[in-house]
Short mmCIF file of C-alpha atoms in Angstrom, two decimals:
data_model
loop_
_atom_site.label_atom_id
_atom_site.label_comp_id
_atom_site.label_asym_id
_atom_site.label_seq_id
_atom_site.Cartn_x
_atom_site.Cartn_y
_atom_site.Cartn_z
CA MET A 11 75.65 90.78 70.65
CA THR A 12 79.26 91.60 71.20
CA ALA A 13 79.98 94.62 69.15
CA LEU A 14 77.57 97.11 70.06
CA CYS A 15 76.09 98.74 71.00
CA LEU A 16 76.64 102.23 72.30
CA ALA A 17 78.63 104.16 69.72
CA LEU A 18 78.86 107.74 70.86
CA SER A 19 80.10 110.12 68.19
CA CYS A 20 82.16 112.13 70.67
CA SER A 21 84.53 111.15 73.44
CA THR A 22 84.28 112.30 77.02
CA LYS A 23 87.82 111.35 77.96
CA GLY A 24 89.79 114.09 79.65
CA LEU A 25 86.70 116.11 80.58
CA GLN A 26 86.25 117.34 84.12
CA PRO A 27 83.64 115.34 86.05
CA GLU A 28 80.25 116.98 86.31
CA PRO A 29 78.97 117.95 89.76
CA ALA A 30 76.42 115.55 91.13
CA PRO A 31 72.94 116.68 90.10
CA GLU A 32 70.21 117.48 92.55
CA PRO A 33 67.64 114.73 93.13
CA THR A 34 65.40 114.58 90.09
CA PRO A 35 61.79 115.62 90.73
CA GLU A 36 59.35 112.89 89.87
CA PRO A 37 56.66 113.54 87.24
CA VAL A 38 53.19 114.55 88.31
CA GLN A 39 51.00 111.44 88.44
CA GLU A 40 47.30 111.26 87.68
CA GLU A 41 45.13 108.56 89.17
CA ASP A 42 45.92 105.51 87.04
CA MET A 43 42.34 104.67 86.07
CA TYR A 44 43.20 102.93 82.81
CA GLY A 45 46.55 101.24 83.33
CA THR A 46 48.42 104.12 81.77
CA ALA A 47 51.31 104.07 84.23
CA TYR A 48 51.56 100.29 83.98
CA VAL A 49 51.79 100.16 80.19
CA PHE A 50 53.87 103.32 79.68
CA ASP A 51 56.59 102.68 82.25
CA LEU A 52 59.97 104.34 81.69
CA GLU A 53 61.67 101.96 84.09
CA ALA A 54 60.65 98.87 82.11
CA LEU A 55 61.31 97.53 78.62
CA PRO A 56 58.25 95.45 77.74
CA GLU A 57 57.84 93.27 74.66
CA VAL A 58 55.21 93.89 72.00
CA HIS A 59 54.57 91.09 69.51
CA ILE A 60 52.29 91.67 66.50
CA ASN A 61 51.04 88.77 64.37
CA VAL A 62 49.36 89.55 61.05
CA LYS A 63 47.83 87.18 58.52
CA LYS A 64 49.45 87.42 55.12
CA ASP A 65 46.34 88.68 53.34
CA GLN A 66 45.88 91.43 55.95
CA TRP A 67 49.53 92.48 55.70
CA ASN A 68 49.26 92.69 51.92
CA GLU A 69 46.11 94.76 52.34
CA LEU A 70 48.05 97.17 54.58
CA LEU A 71 50.79 97.47 51.96
CA GLY A 72 48.21 98.03 49.24
CA MET A 73 46.42 100.71 51.23
CA TYR A 74 49.72 102.55 51.65
CA ASP A 75 50.37 102.32 47.90
CA ARG A 76 46.94 103.79 47.14
CA ASN A 77 47.28 106.54 49.76
CA ASN A 78 50.47 106.90 51.74
CA LYS A 79 48.56 108.84 54.43
CA THR A 80 46.09 106.01 54.98
CA LYS A 81 44.56 105.66 58.44
CA GLN A 82 42.83 102.35 57.72
CA TYR A 83 43.28 99.39 60.07
CA VAL A 84 43.89 95.73 59.33
CA HIS A 85 43.32 92.81 61.69
CA CYS A 86 46.14 91.45 63.83
CA ASP A 87 46.83 89.65 67.09
CA ALA A 88 48.97 91.41 69.70
CA THR A 89 50.87 90.27 72.77
CA PHE A 90 52.15 92.56 75.53
CA ILE A 91 54.74 91.14 77.93
CA LYS A 92 55.98 93.00 81.00
CA ASN A 93 57.68 91.49 84.04
CA ARG A 94 56.70 88.01 82.85
CA GLU A 95 53.03 88.96 82.76
CA VAL A 96 51.64 88.08 79.33
CA THR A 97 48.53 89.74 77.88
CA GLU A 98 47.29 88.33 74.58
CA ILE A 99 44.81 90.27 72.44
CA GLU A 100 43.09 88.48 69.57
CA ASP A 101 41.74 90.48 66.63
CA ALA A 102 43.22 93.87 67.39
CA GLY A 103 43.67 96.67 64.85
CA LEU A 104 46.96 97.70 63.23
CA ARG A 105 47.62 100.76 61.06
CA LEU A 106 50.44 102.95 59.83
CA ARG A 107 51.09 106.35 61.40
CA GLY A 108 53.13 109.46 60.78
CA ASN A 109 53.09 112.56 58.63
CA THR A 110 56.31 113.19 56.71
CA SER A 111 57.73 110.21 58.61
CA ARG A 112 55.22 107.68 57.27
CA ARG A 113 56.84 104.78 55.38
CA ARG A 114 55.98 101.51 53.70
CA PRO A 115 56.97 98.81 56.22
CA GLU A 116 58.11 96.35 53.58
CA GLY A 117 59.55 96.48 50.07
CA ASN A 118 58.71 98.99 47.37
CA GLY A 119 55.43 100.20 45.91
CA GLY A 120 53.26 97.52 44.34
CA GLU A 121 55.08 94.61 45.95
CA THR A 122 53.36 92.07 48.17
CA HIS A 123 54.94 90.27 51.10
CA LYS A 124 58.06 88.22 50.44
CA PRO A 125 58.59 85.51 53.07
CA SER A 126 62.32 85.33 52.33
CA GLY A 127 64.82 88.00 51.36
CA THR A 128 62.37 90.53 52.80
CA GLN A 129 63.25 94.22 52.67
CA TRP A 130 61.88 95.53 55.96
CA HIS A 131 61.66 99.22 56.91
CA HIS A 132 61.24 100.94 60.23
CA CYS A 133 57.94 102.82 60.39
CA HIS A 134 55.38 104.08 62.89
CA PHE A 135 52.44 101.84 63.81
CA GLY A 136 49.19 102.38 65.67
CA LEU A 137 47.68 99.57 67.77
CA ASN A 138 44.00 99.66 68.70
CA PHE A 139 43.22 96.66 70.86
CA ARG A 140 39.46 97.31 70.66
CA LYS A 141 39.14 98.34 67.03
CA PHE A 142 37.11 95.28 66.03
CA VAL A 143 35.97 93.73 69.34
CA LYS A 144 34.90 96.13 72.07
CA ASP A 145 35.07 94.26 75.38
CA ASP A 146 37.27 94.21 78.45
CA GLU A 147 39.30 91.31 77.06
CA HIS A 148 40.65 93.67 74.41
CA GLU A 149 42.63 95.88 76.76
CA VAL A 150 46.02 95.80 78.46
CA HIS A 151 45.40 96.79 82.08
CA GLY A 152 42.64 99.06 80.78
CA CYS A 153 44.76 100.55 77.98
CA ARG A 154 42.96 100.39 74.62
CA LYS A 155 45.41 102.05 72.23
CA ALA A 156 49.15 102.61 71.89
CA ASN A 157 51.33 104.28 69.28
CA LEU A 158 54.56 102.54 68.28
CA LYS A 159 57.12 105.07 67.06
CA TRP A 160 60.48 104.32 65.59
CA PHE A 161 63.30 106.73 66.46
CA LYS A 162 63.25 108.50 63.12
CA ASP A 163 65.97 111.14 62.85
CA ASP A 164 67.03 110.58 66.45
CA PRO A 165 70.28 108.61 66.55
CA LEU A 166 70.39 109.05 70.34
CA TYR A 167 67.11 107.17 70.87
CA ALA A 168 66.12 109.71 73.53
CA ARG A 169 64.76 113.04 72.30
CA GLU A 170 61.00 112.54 72.42
CA ILE A 171 61.32 110.33 75.51
CA TYR A 172 63.25 113.12 77.25
CA CYS A 173 60.85 115.89 76.23
CA TYR A 174 57.65 114.23 77.41
CA ASP A 175 59.38 113.18 80.61
CA LEU A 176 60.49 116.78 81.19
CA PHE A 177 56.96 118.08 80.64
CA ARG A 178 55.67 115.76 83.30
CA ARG A 179 58.52 116.50 85.74
CA VAL A 180 57.66 120.20 85.73
CA GLY A 181 53.95 119.51 86.25
CA ILE A 182 52.59 119.74 82.70
CA TRP A 183 49.96 117.04 83.17
CA THR A 184 48.58 117.47 79.64
CA ALA A 185 51.69 115.74 78.24
CA VAL A 186 51.20 112.12 77.20
CA TYR A 187 52.97 109.14 78.72
CA ASN A 188 55.86 107.90 76.57
CA SER A 189 58.25 105.00 77.18
CA TYR A 190 60.34 102.31 75.50
CA CYS A 191 59.47 98.82 74.28
CA ARG A 192 60.88 96.06 72.08
CA LEU A 193 58.85 95.25 68.98
CA TRP A 194 58.46 92.01 66.99
CA LEU A 195 56.38 91.44 63.85
CA ARG A 196 55.33 88.10 62.35
CA ILE A 197 53.51 87.48 59.08
CA SER A 198 51.57 84.20 59.04
CA GLY A 199 53.44 81.47 57.19
CA ASP A 200 56.88 82.98 57.80
CA GLN A 201 59.40 80.86 59.65
CA LYS A 202 60.14 83.42 62.35
CA GLU A 203 59.27 86.77 63.83
CA VAL A 204 61.09 89.87 62.63
CA TYR A 205 62.67 91.85 65.45
CA TYR A 206 62.01 95.52 64.71
CA GLY A 207 64.15 96.73 67.62
CA VAL A 208 63.62 99.34 70.32
CA TYR A 209 60.57 101.55 69.76
CA GLN A 210 58.71 104.26 71.60
CA LEU A 211 55.46 103.19 73.22
CA GLN A 212 53.29 106.30 73.34
CA GLU A 213 49.89 107.10 74.82
CA SER A 214 47.26 108.03 72.25
CA ILE A 215 45.51 111.41 72.58
CA ASP A 216 41.88 110.28 72.49
CA THR A 217 38.83 109.87 74.71
CA ARG A 218 40.72 107.57 77.09
CA TYR A 219 43.44 110.19 77.42
CA LEU A 220 40.71 112.69 78.39
CA LYS A 221 39.04 110.35 80.87
CA GLN A 222 42.39 109.59 82.51
CA ARG A 223 42.62 113.32 83.30
CA LYS A 224 38.92 114.06 83.73
CA GLU A 225 39.29 115.77 87.09
CA LEU A 226 42.16 117.93 85.89
CA PHE A 227 40.37 118.94 82.68
CA GLY A 228 37.10 119.50 84.50
CA GLY A 229 35.28 117.15 82.15
CA ALA A 230 36.04 114.55 79.50
CA ASP A 231 33.08 115.00 77.15
CA GLY A 232 34.16 118.16 75.35
CA ASN A 233 35.69 118.71 71.91
CA LEU A 234 39.19 117.45 71.13
CA TRP A 235 40.95 118.72 68.00
CA LYS A 236 44.17 117.66 66.29
CA CYS A 237 45.88 120.66 64.66
CA ARG A 238 48.20 120.27 61.67
CA GLY A 239 50.29 122.50 59.42
CA GLY A 240 48.63 125.88 58.93
CA ALA A 241 46.65 125.73 62.21
CA ALA A 242 47.65 129.26 63.26
CA LEU A 243 44.37 130.09 65.06
CA ASN A 244 44.38 133.44 63.26
CA SER A 245 41.47 132.96 60.85
CA VAL A 246 38.16 131.10 60.83
CA ASN A 247 38.66 130.43 57.13
CA ALA A 248 40.30 127.07 57.53
CA ASP A 249 39.93 123.39 56.70
CA TYR A 250 37.77 121.67 59.36
CA GLY A 251 36.78 118.03 59.45
CA VAL A 252 35.99 115.06 61.67
CA ASP A 253 38.13 111.97 62.10
CA SER A 254 35.63 109.42 60.83
CA GLY A 255 38.23 106.69 60.37
CA GLY A 256 38.71 107.52 56.71
CA ASP A 257 41.87 108.72 55.00
CA GLU A 258 41.00 112.42 54.88
CA GLU A 259 43.17 114.91 56.75
CA TYR A 260 42.21 118.40 57.89
CA THR A 261 43.98 121.41 59.36
CA TYR A 262 41.62 121.18 62.34
CA GLU A 263 40.43 117.60 62.80
CA LEU A 264 37.80 116.77 65.41
CA LYS A 265 38.76 113.64 67.36
CA SER A 266 35.64 113.56 69.56
CA ASP A 267 33.65 111.76 66.90
CA ASP A 268 30.63 111.19 69.17
CA ASN A 269 30.08 114.95 69.40
CA ASP A 270 28.13 117.10 66.97
CA PHE A 271 30.62 118.32 64.35
CA ASP A 272 28.80 121.51 63.37
CA GLN A 273 28.49 122.53 67.02
CA ALA A 274 32.15 121.74 67.67
CA ARG A 275 33.26 123.72 64.62
CA GLU A 276 31.22 126.75 65.71
CA GLN A 277 32.80 126.56 69.16
CA LEU A 278 36.30 126.53 67.65
CA LYS A 279 35.43 129.37 65.28
CA SER A 280 34.03 131.38 68.19
CA PHE A 281 37.28 130.85 70.09
CA ILE A 282 39.41 131.88 67.09
CA THR A 283 37.28 134.99 66.56
CA ALA A 284 37.57 136.05 70.19
CA LEU A 285 41.30 135.31 70.25
CA ASN A 286 41.89 137.60 67.29
CA THR A 287 39.40 140.42 67.89
CA LYS A 288 39.49 141.06 71.64
CA LYS A 289 42.07 143.57 72.78
CA GLY A 290 43.48 145.09 75.92
CA GLU A 291 41.67 144.48 79.18
CA GLU A 292 38.76 142.80 77.37
CA PHE A 293 41.20 140.21 76.02
CA ARG A 294 42.81 139.67 79.44
CA ILE A 295 39.46 139.10 81.15
CA TRP A 296 38.32 136.72 78.43
CA ILE A 297 41.52 134.63 78.12
CA THR A 298 41.85 134.17 81.88
CA SER A 299 38.21 133.05 82.04
CA VAL A 300 38.59 130.36 79.37
CA CYS A 301 42.20 129.26 79.88
CA ASP A 302 44.67 128.36 82.62
CA VAL A 303 47.18 130.93 81.37
CA GLU A 304 49.96 129.82 83.72
CA LEU A 305 49.66 126.18 82.59
CA LEU A 306 49.70 127.26 78.94
CA LEU A 307 52.76 129.50 79.34
CA ARG A 308 54.69 126.92 81.36
CA THR A 309 53.84 124.37 78.68
CA TYR A 310 55.21 126.71 76.08
CA ALA A 311 58.31 127.44 78.12
CA VAL A 312 59.19 123.72 78.04
CA ASN A 313 58.36 123.63 74.33
CA VAL A 314 60.86 126.41 73.65
CA ILE A 315 63.51 125.12 76.07
CA VAL A 316 63.72 121.75 74.29
CA GLY A 317 64.00 123.53 70.94
CA MET A 318 60.68 122.49 69.38
CA TRP A 319 60.67 124.61 66.22
CA ASP A 320 58.00 122.63 64.29
CA ASP A 321 55.35 123.88 66.70
CA TYR A 322 52.34 126.18 66.94
CA TRP A 323 54.14 129.49 67.45
CA ASN A 324 56.79 129.09 64.76
CA ASN A 325 55.19 126.73 62.21
CA ALA A 326 51.45 126.50 63.10
CA ASN A 327 51.81 122.73 63.49
CA ASN A 328 51.86 119.75 65.86
CA TYR A 329 49.48 120.32 68.75
CA TYR A 330 46.05 119.35 70.06
CA ILE A 331 43.45 121.57 71.69
CA TYR A 332 40.63 120.58 74.00
CA PHE A 333 37.48 122.41 75.05
CA ASN A 334 36.11 120.75 78.19
CA THR A 335 32.45 121.35 77.25
CA THR A 336 30.50 121.46 74.00
CA ASP A 337 28.97 124.87 74.81
CA ARG A 338 29.81 127.52 72.21
CA ASP A 339 31.11 130.08 74.69
CA LYS A 340 31.32 128.47 78.13
CA TYR A 341 34.33 126.18 78.38
CA LYS A 342 37.92 125.83 79.50
CA PHE A 343 40.46 125.66 76.70
CA PHE A 344 43.62 123.50 76.92
CA PHE A 345 46.71 123.33 74.71
CA ILE A 346 48.17 119.81 74.45
CA PRO A 347 51.83 119.42 73.37
CA TYR A 348 52.55 116.88 70.64
CA ASP A 349 55.37 115.40 68.49
CA TYR A 350 58.82 116.08 69.98
CA ASP A 351 61.27 114.05 67.91
CA ASN A 352 62.83 117.07 66.14
CA THR A 353 64.18 118.71 69.29
CA LEU A 354 67.26 119.02 71.54
CA GLY A 355 69.57 120.34 68.83
CA THR A 356 67.91 118.88 65.75
CA SER A 357 67.45 122.31 64.19
CA HIS A 358 66.02 123.55 60.90
CA ASN A 359 65.54 126.69 58.83
CA CYS A 360 61.82 127.21 59.36
CA GLY A 361 59.68 130.26 60.08
CA VAL A 362 61.82 132.72 62.05
CA GLN A 363 64.17 129.89 63.08
CA THR A 364 67.73 129.20 61.97
CA ASP A 365 69.13 127.81 65.22
CA SER A 366 66.86 126.18 67.80
CA GLY A 367 69.57 126.45 70.46
CA ARG A 368 70.27 130.15 70.11
CA GLN A 369 66.90 131.55 68.94
CA ASP A 370 65.54 134.28 71.25
CA PRO A 371 62.90 132.50 73.39
CA LEU A 372 60.88 135.73 73.62
CA HIS A 373 60.68 135.85 69.82
CA TRP A 374 60.40 132.15 69.09
CA GLY A 375 57.79 132.32 66.36
CA ASN A 376 55.42 134.28 64.21
CA ASP A 377 53.68 137.32 65.72
CA ASN A 378 50.67 136.47 63.55
CA HIS A 379 50.09 133.34 65.65
CA PRO A 380 48.04 135.02 68.37
CA LEU A 381 47.68 132.38 71.07
CA ILE A 382 51.22 133.01 72.34
CA ALA A 383 52.06 136.35 70.73
CA LYS A 384 49.07 138.19 72.26
CA LEU A 385 49.61 136.71 75.71
CA LEU A 386 53.20 137.93 75.80
CA GLN A 387 52.07 141.51 75.20
CA PHE A 388 51.02 141.63 78.87
CA ASP A 389 53.78 142.19 81.41
CA ASP A 390 52.44 139.74 84.00
CA PHE A 391 51.88 136.97 81.44
CA ARG A 392 55.32 137.64 80.00
CA ALA A 393 56.76 137.35 83.51
CA ILE A 394 55.15 133.90 83.98
CA TYR A 395 56.73 132.72 80.74
CA ARG A 396 60.10 134.33 81.44
CA ASN A 397 60.29 132.94 84.98
CA ALA A 398 59.38 129.45 83.77
CA LEU A 399 62.12 129.62 81.14
CA LEU A 400 64.72 130.62 83.73
CA GLU A 401 63.55 128.15 86.39
CA ILE A 402 63.39 125.08 84.18
CA SER A 403 66.52 125.76 82.11
CA ASP A 404 68.75 126.60 85.07
CA GLN A 405 71.85 124.41 84.91
CA GLY A 406 71.85 123.89 88.66
CA SER A 407 68.39 122.36 88.54
CA ALA A 408 67.38 118.73 88.12
CA TYR A 409 65.08 119.60 85.23
CA PHE A 410 67.13 120.73 82.21
CA GLY A 411 70.56 120.87 83.82
CA GLN A 412 73.22 119.18 81.72
CA ALA A 413 74.36 116.81 84.45
CA ALA A 414 70.86 115.75 85.48
CA SER A 415 69.71 115.42 81.86
CA ALA A 416 72.73 113.37 80.80
CA ALA A 417 72.25 111.08 83.80
CA ARG A 418 68.66 110.35 82.78
CA ILE A 419 69.58 109.73 79.15
CA ARG A 420 72.50 107.46 80.07
CA ALA A 421 70.25 105.43 82.38
CA TRP A 422 67.75 104.90 79.54
CA GLU A 423 70.54 103.97 77.15
CA SER A 424 71.94 101.47 79.61
CA MET A 425 68.52 99.81 79.59
CA ILE A 426 67.96 99.75 75.82
CA ALA A 427 71.46 99.53 74.30
CA PRO A 428 71.74 95.71 74.19
CA TYR A 429 68.43 95.56 72.28
CA VAL A 430 69.02 98.25 69.63
CA PRO A 431 70.50 95.95 66.89
CA ASN A 432 67.55 94.58 64.92
CA ASP A 433 66.49 92.40 62.00
CA VAL A 434 65.41 95.41 59.93
CA GLY A 435 69.03 96.52 59.61
CA GLU A 436 68.24 100.20 60.27
CA ASP A 437 69.18 102.50 63.17
CA MET A 438 71.52 99.87 64.57
CA VAL A 439 73.59 101.97 66.97
CA ILE A 440 73.07 104.81 69.43
CA GLU A 441 74.95 108.00 68.54
CA ASP A 442 75.07 111.38 70.25
CA ARG A 443 74.24 113.68 67.35
CA PRO A 444 71.23 115.44 65.79
CA ALA A 445 69.38 114.20 62.70
CA TYR A 446 71.51 113.99 59.56
CA TRP A 447 69.58 116.88 57.97
CA SER A 448 69.87 119.24 60.93
CA ASN A 449 71.35 122.62 60.03
CA HIS A 450 73.38 122.50 63.26
CA SER A 451 75.14 119.17 63.29
CA GLU A 452 77.49 120.28 66.08
CA TYR A 453 75.02 119.95 68.96
CA ARG A 454 75.61 117.20 71.52
CA LEU A 455 73.67 116.10 74.61
CA LEU A 456 76.12 113.85 76.46
CA ASP A 457 79.40 115.64 75.74
CA SER A 458 79.63 118.47 78.29
CA GLY A 459 81.87 120.57 76.06
CA SER A 460 81.24 123.78 74.14
CA ASN A 461 78.59 122.27 71.85
CA ASN A 462 76.37 120.92 74.61
CA PHE A 463 72.77 121.84 73.75
CA PHE A 464 71.58 122.02 77.37
CA LYS A 465 74.27 124.56 78.27
CA ILE A 466 73.91 126.64 75.10
CA LYS A 467 70.14 126.80 75.48
CA SER A 468 70.40 127.81 79.12
CA GLU A 469 72.91 130.56 78.29
CA THR A 470 70.64 131.86 75.50
CA ILE A 471 67.67 132.02 77.85
CA LYS A 472 69.62 133.81 80.58
CA SER A 473 70.94 136.33 78.05
CA CYS A 474 67.51 137.07 76.56
CA CYS A 475 65.47 136.99 79.79
CA LYS A 476 67.71 138.94 82.16
#
């Protein structure tokens, strides 16, 4: 591969050298009970090979054609290779993932697999090693599931990787593990594997995720909810459902499928009612009794710093919540950040947002979304949020500082760049620019000039939080 491989859309020639960054703080580590740190390792580039029988692959294509939001699995074999250690999993589960990013992985609607002249497409996959056979042989160092995400709308191959890494560096232990891998796909009968290229390898938010952090959550048997578009937590009149493995989708979707759904729904409704009706000192006493307010506000500070506009506060979207018991009123509530590909300068006209780099961080979203808006009405809670914004975004720090951030991104790119060209023919080079549809195409992450997102964001925060 001679021509590559790292095509930056801006030049850094003639720029003054950046000062050496401070040593980068390492992410907070939980006890690695389930091989999480081994599988999701940002210093490695493991191989993932998926083998699917032709009839199963055609079934997957057909399921997508019937319902492009399908969550159904087909059978596959999977191989995970890291540092020459090979783990082979027979009869694992494979499905398609994504919301607006979900795609057909091959051809056009109605077509079955073509062994030659195949039109492949990048798409998101979900691997469940224990979907069909539930024993210890169907795990990778204890890991049972992994999400495989293509770098949709991220020409730099770094945005979501950077964001989850930043969460963990500043101590937000609720953030998932996220790393790189190389992905191959083979359909039985074909002459060779198809190299899909460099993908994200992402921890699934499920019961294993909870058990990995059991001590931190204070329990792993509570109610876990996935929250989609419209999940504003401002009304009990909403669409609730349980993830039963079918194709249905809900605004609030219960992922703890072993728990009683009616009881879980009443708990969530009770929380929403209290969140919206309690006021003043009654609200303060209640929210501090059910929530680690500092953890929540520091989580949200990172969310805003990285420019996550498609979020709870602005767009009532893309987050999980967890209650660490099943009791209607006695629990601890946790907000879990999720889905960070449209960040770091990939901006959009949405909600109150027109520019994710320059939007006032104290007025990031809709005041009718009470979880954040009501907290920030209190001076001491507002101070926690404000101080976290200033601390983390400071350009002299090793968190969000331009020099430290660029150094991390360049190190990742040095690792992945030779492997970015792929057989799919999509996303073949690394470029320092936002998504093509971003309403602010000028933002850059590696060029330290006037359009550098890290610097602009830091200046905005200092101006608004002084």
